[in-house]
Coordinates of C-alpha atoms in Angstrom, one line a residue:
M19 CA 0.0 0.0 0.0
T20 CA 1.3 3.4 -1.0
Q21 CA 2.3 5.5 2.0
P22 CA 0.8 9.0 2.1
E23 CA 3.2 11.9 1.5
V24 CA 4.2 14.0 4.5
A25 CA 6.0 17.2 4.9
M26 CA 9.5 17.3 6.2
L27 CA 12.2 19.5 7.6
I28 CA 15.7 19.3 6.0
L29 CA 18.8 20.6 7.9
Q30 CA 20.4 23.1 5.5
R31 CA 23.6 24.2 7.2
A32 CA 25.7 23.5 10.3
E33 CA 26.8 20.1 11.3
G34 CA 24.6 17.3 9.9
G35 CA 23.5 19.4 6.9
G36 CA 21.1 17.4 4.7
R37 CA 19.6 15.4 7.5
R38 CA 15.8 15.2 7.2
W39 CA 12.8 14.6 9.5
P40 CA 9.5 13.5 8.0
L41 CA 6.7 15.3 9.9
H42 CA 4.6 12.1 10.4
L43 CA 3.2 12.9 13.8
E44 CA 0.5 15.3 14.9
E45 CA 3.1 17.1 17.0
M46 CA 6.9 16.9 16.8
R47 CA 9.1 18.6 19.4
V48 CA 12.4 20.3 18.5
G49 CA 15.1 20.6 21.1
R50 CA 18.3 19.6 22.9
D51 CA 16.6 16.8 24.9
P52 CA 17.3 13.4 23.4
G53 CA 13.5 12.7 23.8
C54 CA 12.6 15.3 21.2
E55 CA 11.6 13.9 17.8
I56 CA 13.9 16.5 16.2
H57 CA 17.0 16.3 18.3
L58 CA 19.5 19.2 17.9
P59 CA 22.2 18.7 20.5
E60 CA 23.6 22.2 21.0
R61 CA 23.8 24.3 24.1
V62 CA 22.2 27.3 22.4
V63 CA 19.1 25.1 21.8
S64 CA 16.6 24.8 24.7
R65 CA 15.8 21.3 26.0
E66 CA 12.3 21.7 24.4
H67 CA 12.8 24.6 22.1
A68 CA 9.9 24.5 19.6
C69 CA 7.3 22.2 18.2
I70 CA 5.7 21.5 14.8
K71 CA 2.0 20.8 14.8
R72 CA 0.0 19.3 12.0
Q73 CA -3.5 20.9 11.8
S74 CA -6.3 20.7 9.3
D75 CA -5.1 23.6 7.2
G76 CA -1.3 22.9 7.3
Y77 CA 1.7 22.8 9.6
Y78 CA 2.4 25.3 12.3
V79 CA 5.6 26.0 14.2
Y80 CA 5.4 27.2 17.8
D81 CA 8.2 28.5 20.1
L82 CA 8.1 26.8 23.5
G83 CA 9.5 29.7 25.5
S84 CA 13.0 29.1 24.3
K85 CA 15.9 31.2 25.5
N86 CA 17.4 32.0 22.1
G87 CA 14.2 32.1 20.0
T88 CA 12.6 30.4 17.0
F89 CA 12.5 32.2 13.6
V90 CA 10.9 31.8 10.2
N91 CA 12.7 33.5 7.3
G92 CA 14.4 35.7 9.9
Q93 CA 11.2 36.7 11.7
P94 CA 10.7 35.8 15.3
V95 CA 7.9 33.4 16.1
S96 CA 5.8 34.7 18.9
E97 CA 2.5 32.8 18.1
G98 CA 1.7 29.9 15.9
W99 CA 3.2 30.4 12.4
R100 CA 1.8 28.5 9.5
L101 CA 4.6 27.2 7.4
Q102 CA 4.7 27.5 3.6
D103 CA 6.7 25.3 1.2
G104 CA 10.3 26.7 1.1
D105 CA 10.2 28.5 4.4
E106 CA 13.3 28.4 6.5
V107 CA 12.9 27.6 10.2
Q108 CA 15.8 28.9 12.3
I109 CA 16.4 27.4 15.8
A110 CA 18.4 29.8 18.0
L111 CA 19.9 31.3 14.7
R112 CA 22.1 28.2 14.8
F113 CA 20.2 25.5 12.9
R114 CA 18.4 26.3 9.7
L115 CA 15.8 23.8 8.5
A116 CA 14.0 24.1 5.2
F117 CA 10.3 23.2 5.3
V118 CA 9.2 21.0 2.4
D119 CA 5.4 20.6 2.2
A120 CA 3.7 17.3 1.4
G121 CA 3.9 16.5 -2.3
A122 CA 6.5 19.2 -3.0
T123 CA 8.7 16.8 -4.8
A124 CA 5.8 15.3 -6.9
P125 CA 5.9 16.1 -10.6
L126 CA 4.5 19.4 -11.6
T127 CA 2.5 20.0 -14.8
M128 CA 4.0 23.0 -16.6
E129 CA 3.3 24.3 -20.0
T130 CA 6.6 25.9 -20.6
P131 CA 9.1 24.1 -22.9
A132 CA 12.5 22.9 -21.9
L133 CA 14.5 26.0 -21.1
A134 CA 17.9 24.7 -22.3
P135 CA 19.0 22.0 -24.8
Q136 CA 19.6 18.6 -23.4
G137 CA 23.1 17.2 -23.3
Q138 CA 26.2 17.2 -21.2
G139 CA 26.7 21.0 -21.1
Q140 CA 28.7 22.8 -18.5
G141 CA 25.9 25.0 -17.4
L142 CA 22.5 24.6 -15.8
Q143 CA 19.7 22.8 -17.6
I144 CA 16.1 22.0 -16.6
D145 CA 14.2 18.9 -17.6
H146 CA 10.5 19.8 -17.1
T147 CA 9.4 16.2 -17.9
R148 CA 11.2 14.8 -14.9
R149 CA 11.2 18.1 -13.0
T150 CA 14.9 17.8 -12.5
V151 CA 17.8 20.3 -12.6
L152 CA 21.2 19.3 -14.2
I153 CA 24.3 21.3 -13.5
G154 CA 27.4 20.3 -15.5
G155 CA 25.6 17.1 -16.4
K156 CA 24.9 16.2 -12.8
T157 CA 21.4 15.9 -11.4
L158 CA 20.7 18.1 -8.4
S159 CA 19.5 15.8 -5.6
P160 CA 17.3 15.9 -3.6
S161 CA 14.9 17.8 -5.9
L162 CA 14.2 21.5 -5.4
S163 CA 11.1 22.5 -3.4
V164 CA 8.2 23.8 -5.4
A165 CA 9.0 27.4 -4.5
Q166 CA 12.7 27.0 -5.4
Y167 CA 11.8 25.3 -8.7
R168 CA 9.2 27.9 -9.7
L169 CA 11.7 30.7 -9.0
L170 CA 14.5 29.0 -11.0
C171 CA 12.2 28.4 -14.0
R172 CA 11.1 32.0 -14.0
L173 CA 14.7 33.2 -13.9
V174 CA 15.9 30.9 -16.6
E175 CA 12.9 31.6 -18.8
S176 CA 13.7 35.4 -18.6
A177 CA 16.9 34.6 -20.6
G178 CA 19.1 37.1 -18.7
A179 CA 16.5 39.8 -18.2
V180 CA 15.9 41.1 -14.7
V181 CA 13.0 39.5 -12.8
G182 CA 11.5 42.0 -10.3
R183 CA 10.5 41.1 -6.8
D184 CA 6.8 41.6 -7.7
D185 CA 7.3 39.1 -10.5
V186 CA 8.9 36.6 -8.1
V187 CA 5.9 36.9 -5.7
R188 CA 3.4 36.3 -8.5
E189 CA 5.3 33.3 -9.9
V190 CA 6.3 31.6 -6.6
W191 CA 3.3 32.5 -4.4
P192 CA 0.4 32.9 -6.9
E193 CA -2.2 32.3 -4.2
A194 CA -0.7 35.0 -1.8
E195 CA -1.5 38.6 -1.6
S196 CA 1.6 40.6 -2.6
V197 CA 1.6 42.5 0.7
G198 CA 1.8 39.2 2.6
V199 CA 5.2 38.2 1.3
T200 CA 8.1 40.0 2.9
E201 CA 11.4 41.1 1.4
Q202 CA 13.0 38.7 3.9
A203 CA 11.0 35.8 2.6
I204 CA 12.1 36.5 -1.0
D205 CA 15.7 37.0 0.0
A206 CA 15.7 33.8 2.0
L207 CA 14.3 31.8 -1.0
V208 CA 16.9 33.2 -3.3
R209 CA 19.6 32.4 -0.8
R210 CA 18.5 28.8 -0.4
L211 CA 18.3 28.3 -4.2
R212 CA 21.8 29.6 -4.6
E213 CA 23.0 27.2 -1.9
R214 CA 21.3 24.3 -3.6
I215 CA 23.0 25.1 -7.0
A216 CA 26.3 25.6 -5.2
E217 CA 26.2 22.1 -3.9
I218 CA 27.3 21.0 -7.5
D219 CA 28.9 24.2 -8.9
P220 CA 30.1 26.6 -6.2
D221 CA 32.3 28.6 -8.6
H222 CA 29.8 30.3 -10.8
P223 CA 27.2 32.9 -9.7
Y224 CA 24.1 31.7 -11.5
I225 CA 21.7 34.1 -9.8
L226 CA 22.8 37.7 -9.6
T227 CA 21.1 40.4 -7.5
V228 CA 20.4 43.7 -9.4
R229 CA 20.1 46.2 -6.6
G230 CA 16.9 48.1 -6.6
H231 CA 15.4 46.0 -9.4
G232 CA 15.4 42.2 -8.7
F233 CA 17.4 39.2 -9.9
R234 CA 19.0 37.9 -13.1
F235 CA 20.0 34.4 -14.2
E236 CA 23.4 34.0 -15.8
N237 CA 24.2 30.6 -17.1
R238 CA 27.7 29.1 -17.8
A239 CA 28.7 29.2 -21.5
N240 CA 28.5 25.7 -22.9

């Protein structure tokens, strides 16, 4: 029998980067205590630091009165914060965990054609059929989150033109009101996408920031 898809947290940086925790319980505690479902053994982390609760309308993160705080995309969590795919949960500003919503790695139906010719080029290529990203002929694994993938497709599709922040919001968060997406959330998403690309090719700046305007994609020459 096929297991239902669940959301997960993926440790982005610090020791143990890449580790993942499926959010398969109604409530999962994050903390230094070995009994916590998400165990982060650092002194800056409280024994029971935060918790992730699954509710009818999604997943929420709560701070449990920790000493050094819980943050989402750099914003402090004071009450329950509903998580969106691609959000970065920061524990005591020491551990950074990417939230990947249920089904985020499932194939997406997209009408846009392939954005780069197939082959063993040196740059970045997107295979929409498989929803995979190849860099220098190597497949980026694990797959990008839906938010990261949408952003990358929009940048590559623009063929070197600047993509404004409003365009990023419309493309990545089409269901959200523009006023509900902060500058910090956009910057955090761009930063995470850069980090994922750098896992394979850290020597080329694929995503450039154009101050006061937005972002531009610059591929390697094949």
